[in-house]
PDB file of C-alpha atoms in Angstrom:
ATOM      1  CA  MET A  13     -43.679  -4.280   1.190  1.00 38.00           C
ATOM      2  CA  GLN A  14     -43.363  -6.430   4.280  1.00 39.00           C
ATOM      3  CA  CYS A  15     -40.851  -6.208   7.114  1.00 40.00           C
ATOM      4  CA  PRO A  16     -40.147  -9.795   8.212  1.00 40.00           C
ATOM      5  CA  CYS A  17     -37.625  -8.901  10.940  1.00 40.00           C
ATOM      6  CA  LEU A  18     -36.956 -11.985  13.033  1.00 34.00           C
ATOM      7  CA  PRO A  19     -35.104 -12.030  16.366  1.00 37.00           C
ATOM      8  CA  GLN A  20     -31.689 -13.682  16.314  1.00 45.00           C
ATOM      9  CA  PRO A  21     -29.469 -15.068  19.083  1.00 43.00           C
ATOM     10  CA  PHE A  22     -26.459 -13.049  20.255  1.00 50.00           C
ATOM     11  CA  THR A  23     -23.300 -14.703  21.548  1.00 58.00           C
ATOM     12  CA  GLY A  24     -19.690 -13.876  22.400  1.00 65.00           C
ATOM     13  CA  GLY A  25     -20.544 -10.739  24.366  1.00 76.00           C
ATOM     14  CA  PHE A  26     -22.542  -9.197  21.522  1.00 85.00           C
ATOM     15  CA  ARG A  27     -25.778  -7.403  22.250  1.00 87.00           C
ATOM     16  CA  GLU A  28     -28.570  -6.249  19.985  1.00 89.00           C
ATOM     17  CA  ASP A  29     -28.030  -2.838  18.422  1.00 92.00           C
ATOM     18  CA  CYS A  30     -30.760  -0.414  17.377  1.00 89.00           C
ATOM     19  CA  TRP A  31     -30.417   1.339  14.044  1.00 95.00           C
ATOM     20  CA  GLU A  32     -32.068   1.249  10.652  1.00 96.00           C
ATOM     21  CA  TRP A  33     -31.684   2.775   7.198  1.00 97.00           C
ATOM     22  CA  ASP A  34     -31.745   6.565   7.308  1.00 97.00           C
ATOM     23  CA  ILE A  35     -34.638   8.212   5.482  1.00 96.00           C
ATOM     24  CA  ASN A  36     -32.623  11.453   5.463  1.00 96.00           C
ATOM     25  CA  ALA A  37     -29.435   9.907   4.053  1.00 96.00           C
ATOM     26  CA  LYS A  38     -30.396   8.146   0.850  1.00 96.00           C
ATOM     27  CA  SER A  39     -30.600   8.526  -2.899  1.00 93.00           C
ATOM     28  CA  PRO A  40     -33.910   9.802  -4.337  1.00 90.00           C
ATOM     29  CA  ALA A  41     -34.033   6.460  -6.182  1.00 90.00           C
ATOM     30  CA  VAL A  42     -34.337   4.601  -2.853  1.00 93.00           C
ATOM     31  CA  LEU A  43     -37.529   3.758  -0.971  1.00 93.00           C
ATOM     32  CA  LEU A  44     -37.617   2.396   2.574  1.00 96.00           C
ATOM     33  CA  SER A  45     -40.183   0.152   4.226  1.00 95.00           C
ATOM     34  CA  PRO A  46     -42.196   1.606   7.146  1.00 95.00           C
ATOM     35  CA  CYS A  47     -39.835  -0.078   9.631  1.00 94.00           C
ATOM     36  CA  ARG A  48     -36.836   1.249   7.636  1.00 95.00           C
ATOM     37  CA  ARG A  49     -35.181  -2.149   7.605  1.00 95.00           C
ATOM     38  CA  ALA A  50     -35.991  -3.061   4.018  1.00 95.00           C
ATOM     39  CA  VAL A  51     -34.655  -0.943   1.159  1.00 95.00           C
ATOM     40  CA  TYR A  52     -35.925  -0.842  -2.417  1.00 94.00           C
ATOM     41  CA  PHE A  53     -33.895   0.584  -5.309  1.00 91.00           C
ATOM     42  CA  HIS A  54     -35.249   2.009  -8.596  1.00 86.00           C
ATOM     43  CA  VAL A  55     -38.805   0.735  -8.070  1.00 76.00           C
ATOM     44  CA  ASP A  56     -40.683   2.862 -10.648  1.00 71.00           C
ATOM     45  CA  SER A  57     -42.325   0.211 -12.834  1.00 55.00           C
ATOM     46  CA  LEU A  58     -42.413   2.586 -15.815  1.00 52.00           C
ATOM     47  CA  LEU A  59     -38.696   3.371 -15.742  1.00 56.00           C
ATOM     48  CA  GLN A  60     -35.475   1.435 -15.871  1.00 62.00           C
ATOM     49  CA  SER A  61     -32.672   2.334 -13.504  1.00 67.00           C
ATOM     50  CA  GLU A  62     -31.144   5.686 -14.429  1.00 74.00           C
ATOM     51  CA  ALA A  63     -28.572   5.996 -11.680  1.00 81.00           C
ATOM     52  CA  THR A  64     -26.461   4.448  -8.963  1.00 92.00           C
ATOM     53  CA  ALA A  65     -28.280   4.752  -5.649  1.00 93.00           C
ATOM     54  CA  GLY A  66     -27.152   4.293  -2.058  1.00 96.00           C
ATOM     55  CA  VAL A  67     -28.438   4.552   1.491  1.00 97.00           C
ATOM     56  CA  ARG A  68     -26.730   4.968   4.855  1.00 97.00           C
ATOM     57  CA  GLY A  69     -27.583   3.652   8.312  1.00 98.00           C
ATOM     58  CA  THR A  70     -28.788   5.958  11.065  1.00 97.00           C
ATOM     59  CA  LYS A  71     -25.828   5.213  13.333  1.00 95.00           C
ATOM     60  CA  GLY A  72     -22.124   5.746  12.763  1.00 96.00           C
ATOM     61  CA  PHE A  73     -19.527   3.680  14.627  1.00 95.00           C
ATOM     62  CA  ALA A  74     -16.269   4.994  16.088  1.00 92.00           C
ATOM     63  CA  HIS A  75     -15.644   2.370  18.795  1.00 89.00           C
ATOM     64  CA  GLY A  76     -16.259  -1.297  19.423  1.00 92.00           C
ATOM     65  CA  VAL A  77     -17.055  -4.284  17.235  1.00 94.00           C
ATOM     66  CA  HIS A  78     -20.177  -4.158  15.080  1.00 96.00           C
ATOM     67  CA  TYR A  79     -21.882  -6.865  13.071  1.00 96.00           C
ATOM     68  CA  TRP A  80     -24.896  -6.601  10.787  1.00 97.00           C
ATOM     69  CA  GLU A  81     -26.495  -8.665   8.041  1.00 97.00           C
ATOM     70  CA  VAL A  82     -28.169  -7.758   4.759  1.00 98.00           C
ATOM     71  CA  LYS A  83     -30.414 -10.262   2.990  1.00 97.00           C
ATOM     72  CA  PHE A  84     -30.916 -10.188  -0.786  1.00 96.00           C
ATOM     73  CA  LEU A  85     -34.683 -10.504  -1.297  1.00 94.00           C
ATOM     74  CA  GLU A  86     -34.172 -10.824  -5.063  1.00 93.00           C
ATOM     75  CA  PRO A  87     -31.219 -12.231  -7.035  1.00 93.00           C
ATOM     76  CA  PRO A  88     -28.641  -9.472  -7.632  1.00 94.00           C
ATOM     77  CA  TYR A  89     -27.872  -8.443 -11.208  1.00 92.00           C
ATOM     78  CA  GLY A  90     -26.598  -5.509 -13.237  1.00 90.00           C
ATOM     79  CA  THR A  91     -23.441  -3.462 -12.888  1.00 91.00           C
ATOM     80  CA  SER A  92     -23.358  -3.369  -9.104  1.00 92.00           C
ATOM     81  CA  VAL A  93     -25.167  -4.297  -5.902  1.00 96.00           C
ATOM     82  CA  MET A  94     -23.007  -3.644  -2.833  1.00 96.00           C
ATOM     83  CA  VAL A  95     -22.847  -3.912   0.952  1.00 98.00           C
ATOM     84  CA  GLY A  96     -20.309  -2.145   3.156  1.00 98.00           C
ATOM     85  CA  ALA A  97     -19.667   1.034   5.128  1.00 98.00           C
ATOM     86  CA  GLY A  98     -18.623   4.634   4.660  1.00 98.00           C
ATOM     87  CA  THR A  99     -18.115   7.985   6.307  1.00 98.00           C
ATOM     88  CA  GLU A 100     -20.743  10.708   6.428  1.00 96.00           C
ATOM     89  CA  GLN A 101     -19.058  12.169   3.329  1.00 96.00           C
ATOM     90  CA  ALA A 102     -19.584   9.039   1.221  1.00 97.00           C
ATOM     91  CA  CYS A 103     -21.528   9.520  -2.015  1.00 95.00           C
ATOM     92  CA  LEU A 104     -25.154   8.326  -1.988  1.00 94.00           C
ATOM     93  CA  HIS A 105     -26.263   9.068  -5.560  1.00 91.00           C
ATOM     94  CA  LEU A 106     -24.880   9.337  -9.082  1.00 88.00           C
ATOM     95  CA  GLY A 107     -27.369  10.241 -11.815  1.00 78.00           C
ATOM     96  CA  ASN A 108     -27.330  10.735 -15.592  1.00 77.00           C
ATOM     97  CA  TYR A 109     -27.101   7.017 -16.332  1.00 80.00           C
ATOM     98  CA  THR A 110     -23.888   6.655 -14.343  1.00 81.00           C
ATOM     99  CA  PHE A 111     -23.570   3.035 -13.229  1.00 87.00           C
ATOM    100  CA  VAL A 112     -20.628   2.362 -10.915  1.00 90.00           C
ATOM    101  CA  ASN A 113     -19.541   0.490  -7.808  1.00 94.00           C
ATOM    102  CA  LEU A 114     -20.612   3.258  -5.442  1.00 96.00           C
ATOM    103  CA  LEU A 115     -19.147   1.853  -2.229  1.00 97.00           C
ATOM    104  CA  GLY A 116     -15.414   2.206  -2.602  1.00 96.00           C
ATOM    105  CA  MET A 117     -15.492   4.574  -5.562  1.00 96.00           C
ATOM    106  CA  ASP A 118     -13.359   6.942  -3.465  1.00 96.00           C
ATOM    107  CA  SER A 119     -11.612   7.081  -0.087  1.00 97.00           C
ATOM    108  CA  GLU A 120     -14.862   7.641   1.858  1.00 97.00           C
ATOM    109  CA  SER A 121     -16.328   4.138   1.612  1.00 98.00           C
ATOM    110  CA  TRP A 122     -15.540   0.412   1.513  1.00 98.00           C
ATOM    111  CA  GLY A 123     -17.729  -2.172  -0.171  1.00 98.00           C
ATOM    112  CA  LEU A 124     -18.286  -5.715  -1.413  1.00 98.00           C
ATOM    113  CA  SER A 125     -19.953  -6.273  -4.792  1.00 97.00           C
ATOM    114  CA  TYR A 126     -22.113  -9.307  -5.514  1.00 97.00           C
ATOM    115  CA  LYS A 127     -19.592 -10.044  -8.270  1.00 97.00           C
ATOM    116  CA  GLY A 128     -17.079 -10.994  -5.570  1.00 97.00           C
ATOM    117  CA  THR A 129     -14.836  -7.928  -5.684  1.00 98.00           C
ATOM    118  CA  ILE A 130     -14.090  -5.476  -2.878  1.00 98.00           C
ATOM    119  CA  TRP A 131     -13.672  -1.760  -3.554  1.00 98.00           C
ATOM    120  CA  HIS A 132     -11.965   1.192  -1.872  1.00 98.00           C
ATOM    121  CA  GLY A 133     -10.342   4.329  -3.237  1.00 97.00           C
ATOM    122  CA  GLY A 134     -11.566   3.568  -6.740  1.00 96.00           C
ATOM    123  CA  ARG A 135      -9.661   0.285  -6.839  1.00 97.00           C
ATOM    124  CA  SER A 136     -10.920  -3.274  -6.701  1.00 97.00           C
ATOM    125  CA  LYS A 137      -9.561  -6.739  -6.087  1.00 97.00           C
ATOM    126  CA  ARG A 138     -10.954 -10.242  -6.134  1.00 98.00           C
ATOM    127  CA  TYR A 139     -12.166 -11.295  -2.691  1.00 98.00           C
ATOM    128  CA  THR A 140     -14.624 -14.165  -3.075  1.00 97.00           C
ATOM    129  CA  GLU A 141     -16.750 -16.004  -5.597  1.00 97.00           C
ATOM    130  CA  PRO A 142     -19.711 -14.088  -7.067  1.00 96.00           C
ATOM    131  CA  PHE A 143     -23.099 -14.696  -5.473  1.00 95.00           C
ATOM    132  CA  TYR A 144     -26.260 -14.626  -7.550  1.00 94.00           C
ATOM    133  CA  ASP A 145     -28.829 -16.400  -5.382  1.00 94.00           C
ATOM    134  CA  LYS A 146     -31.992 -14.959  -3.910  1.00 93.00           C
ATOM    135  CA  ALA A 147     -31.953 -15.011  -0.082  1.00 93.00           C
ATOM    136  CA  THR A 148     -28.152 -14.721   0.117  1.00 97.00           C
ATOM    137  CA  ILE A 149     -27.210 -13.160   3.465  1.00 97.00           C
ATOM    138  CA  ILE A 150     -24.095 -10.997   3.643  1.00 97.00           C
ATOM    139  CA  GLY A 151     -22.750 -10.210   7.107  1.00 97.00           C
ATOM    140  CA  VAL A 152     -20.439  -7.276   7.812  1.00 97.00           C
ATOM    141  CA  ASP A 153     -17.996  -7.541  10.729  1.00 96.00           C
ATOM    142  CA  LEU A 154     -16.524  -4.110  11.523  1.00 97.00           C
ATOM    143  CA  ASN A 155     -13.872  -4.324  14.251  1.00 94.00           C
ATOM    144  CA  LEU A 156     -12.770  -0.826  15.241  1.00 93.00           C
ATOM    145  CA  TYR A 157     -10.261  -2.107  17.784  1.00 89.00           C
ATOM    146  CA  ASP A 158      -8.297  -4.014  15.145  1.00 88.00           C
ATOM    147  CA  GLY A 159      -9.340  -1.645  12.356  1.00 93.00           C
ATOM    148  CA  THR A 160     -10.626  -4.463  10.146  1.00 96.00           C
ATOM    149  CA  MET A 161     -13.723  -5.217   8.103  1.00 98.00           C
ATOM    150  CA  ALA A 162     -14.612  -8.780   7.167  1.00 97.00           C
ATOM    151  CA  PHE A 163     -17.613 -10.186   5.339  1.00 97.00           C
ATOM    152  CA  TYR A 164     -19.673 -13.319   5.872  1.00 97.00           C
ATOM    153  CA  LYS A 165     -21.750 -15.149   3.268  1.00 97.00           C
ATOM    154  CA  ASN A 166     -24.613 -17.213   4.682  1.00 96.00           C
ATOM    155  CA  GLY A 167     -22.744 -17.509   7.982  1.00 93.00           C
ATOM    156  CA  HIS A 168     -19.365 -18.415   6.453  1.00 95.00           C
ATOM    157  CA  ASN A 169     -16.459 -16.084   7.254  1.00 96.00           C
ATOM    158  CA  LEU A 170     -14.858 -14.885   4.007  1.00 97.00           C
ATOM    159  CA  GLY A 171     -11.852 -13.337   5.770  1.00 97.00           C
ATOM    160  CA  VAL A 172     -10.556  -9.814   6.312  1.00 98.00           C
ATOM    161  CA  ALA A 173     -11.328  -7.504   3.401  1.00 98.00           C
ATOM    162  CA  PHE A 174     -10.037  -4.143   4.671  1.00 98.00           C
ATOM    163  CA  THR A 175      -7.601  -2.912   7.320  1.00 97.00           C
ATOM    164  CA  GLY A 176      -6.676   0.445   8.864  1.00 96.00           C
ATOM    165  CA  LEU A 177     -10.268   1.462   9.587  1.00 97.00           C
ATOM    166  CA  ASN A 178      -9.385   2.486  13.161  1.00 90.00           C
ATOM    167  CA  LYS A 179      -7.261   5.300  11.707  1.00 91.00           C
ATOM    168  CA  ILE A 180     -10.023   7.007   9.716  1.00 93.00           C
ATOM    169  CA  GLY A 181     -10.816   9.511  12.469  1.00 90.00           C
ATOM    170  CA  MET A 182     -14.526   9.626  11.593  1.00 95.00           C
ATOM    171  CA  PRO A 183     -17.506   7.380  12.379  1.00 96.00           C
ATOM    172  CA  LEU A 184     -18.294   4.699   9.816  1.00 98.00           C
ATOM    173  CA  TYR A 185     -21.903   4.080   8.798  1.00 98.00           C
ATOM    174  CA  PRO A 186     -23.423   0.902   7.353  1.00 98.00           C
ATOM    175  CA  MET A 187     -24.205   1.389   3.661  1.00 98.00           C
ATOM    176  CA  THR A 188     -25.638  -0.433   0.686  1.00 98.00           C
ATOM    177  CA  SER A 189     -26.050   0.528  -2.965  1.00 96.00           C
ATOM    178  CA  SER A 190     -27.386  -0.711  -6.291  1.00 95.00           C
ATOM    179  CA  THR A 191     -27.528   0.156  -9.971  1.00 92.00           C
ATOM    180  CA  ALA A 192     -30.202  -2.447 -10.766  1.00 89.00           C
ATOM    181  CA  ALA A 193     -33.944  -1.835 -11.056  1.00 86.00           C
ATOM    182  CA  GLU A 194     -36.138  -3.321  -8.314  1.00 85.00           C
ATOM    183  CA  THR A 195     -33.270  -4.428  -6.087  1.00 91.00           C
ATOM    184  CA  GLU A 196     -34.661  -5.397  -2.671  1.00 94.00           C
ATOM    185  CA  LEU A 197     -32.465  -5.780   0.408  1.00 97.00           C
ATOM    186  CA  GLN A 198     -33.460  -6.414   4.010  1.00 96.00           C
ATOM    187  CA  LEU A 199     -31.553  -5.482   7.147  1.00 96.00           C
ATOM    188  CA  GLY A 200     -31.318  -8.383   9.581  1.00 95.00           C
ATOM    189  CA  VAL A 201     -29.146  -8.934  12.649  1.00 94.00           C
ATOM    190  CA  ARG A 202     -27.564  -5.810  14.135  1.00 96.00           C
ATOM    191  CA  SER A 203     -25.262  -6.317  17.094  1.00 94.00           C
ATOM    192  CA  CYS A 204     -22.316  -4.740  18.888  1.00 92.00           C
ATOM    193  CA  ARG A 205     -19.680  -5.512  21.507  1.00 89.00           C
ATOM    194  CA  PHE A 206     -17.541  -3.129  23.563  1.00 83.00           C
ATOM    195  CA  ALA A 207     -14.323  -3.936  25.403  1.00 76.00           C
ATOM    196  CA  SER A 208     -14.678  -1.800  28.521  1.00 79.00           C
ATOM    197  CA  LEU A 209     -17.403  -1.221  31.093  1.00 80.00           C
ATOM    198  CA  GLN A 210     -17.169   2.507  30.358  1.00 83.00           C
ATOM    199  CA  GLU A 211     -17.938   1.958  26.673  1.00 79.00           C
ATOM    200  CA  GLN A 212     -20.830  -0.333  27.567  1.00 75.00           C
ATOM    201  CA  CYS A 213     -22.295   2.338  29.868  1.00 85.00           C
ATOM    202  CA  LEU A 214     -21.953   5.075  27.248  1.00 84.00           C
ATOM    203  CA  HIS A 215     -23.603   2.834  24.666  1.00 77.00           C
ATOM    204  CA  THR A 216     -26.513   2.044  27.006  1.00 80.00           C
ATOM    205  CA  VAL A 217     -27.169   5.737  27.710  1.00 87.00           C
ATOM    206  CA  LEU A 218     -27.116   6.605  24.001  1.00 80.00           C
ATOM    207  CA  GLN A 219     -29.503   3.756  23.200  1.00 74.00           C
ATOM    208  CA  HIS A 220     -32.140   5.542  25.288  1.00 82.00           C
ATOM    209  CA  LEU A 221     -31.715   8.912  23.580  1.00 84.00           C
ATOM    210  CA  GLU A 222     -33.651   9.795  20.450  1.00 79.00           C
ATOM    211  CA  ASP A 223     -30.991  12.291  19.392  1.00 82.00           C
ATOM    212  CA  LYS A 224     -27.499  13.260  20.545  1.00 83.00           C
ATOM    213  CA  ALA A 225     -28.767  16.837  20.713  1.00 85.00           C
ATOM    214  CA  HIS A 226     -30.457  15.822  23.983  1.00 89.00           C
ATOM    215  CA  ILE A 227     -27.174  14.933  25.708  1.00 92.00           C
ATOM    216  CA  ASP A 228     -26.867  18.370  27.330  1.00 91.00           C
ATOM    217  CA  THR A 229     -30.223  17.854  29.076  1.00 90.00           C
ATOM    218  CA  LEU A 230     -28.927  14.817  30.994  1.00 91.00           C
ATOM    219  CA  PRO A 231     -28.162  15.260  34.727  1.00 91.00           C
ATOM    220  CA  LEU A 232     -24.565  14.085  34.281  1.00 90.00           C
ATOM    221  CA  PRO A 233     -21.143  15.658  34.898  1.00 91.00           C
ATOM    222  CA  GLU A 234     -19.912  17.771  32.002  1.00 91.00           C
ATOM    223  CA  PHE A 235     -16.977  15.481  31.194  1.00 88.00           C
ATOM    224  CA  ILE A 236     -19.318  12.474  30.858  1.00 90.00           C
ATOM    225  CA  ARG A 237     -21.605  14.459  28.550  1.00 90.00           C
ATOM    226  CA  GLY A 238     -18.502  15.255  26.510  1.00 89.00           C
ATOM    227  CA  GLN A 239     -17.640  11.565  26.260  1.00 86.00           C
ATOM    228  CA  LEU A 240     -21.179  10.791  25.114  1.00 88.00           C
ATOM    229  CA  LYS A 241     -20.908  13.388  22.343  1.00 87.00           C
ATOM    230  CA  GLU A 242     -17.643  11.876  21.105  1.00 80.00           C
ATOM    231  CA  PHE A 243     -18.763   8.242  21.380  1.00 77.00           C
TER     232      PHE A 243
END
């Protein structure tokens, strides 16, 4: 399992962001590469897929504009392979041969299926043409100022898929899911942009902390530490 993570250019005020797939927030049917940027679903060679499996990113977003890309290392197939985002309450695993569109199965997540449909609240609608090719790259553009989520396919903007995301009141985490055996997805570009200097400063401080639990150890005024905890 290799981690071919290549640097990418950042434009339009975007800067590189630092997060990966969360080893502590995933289905038991998910394996992560050592760098935690590649994710492998249902990889037991002796078993077929028995569940719907998901994984969440290590960072949730409550402010700013965030863009990330997921590359399909194998052609998608089966009931569902999805890319999107969800709250910390979003489901990450359904067993007992339950095969569903996990992202968007309820009100806690929003997702795009490789079959071209978008899902939220258990409802779907046609959004784009299906994509079946190996090496397809799906970009997610989460704008928490406008409250929108749009998707890109191989660099082409597919348009706004969801609205009202700035009213959720909880951080949104990158997510992906699959029902298909031996699905392989790779995290690529991760970038962010903030509107104000204050937000940029808060982001920079947090980038240098291993855990938000360390905020209280910083030699900063109490109100700034409070802002860091809420950011």
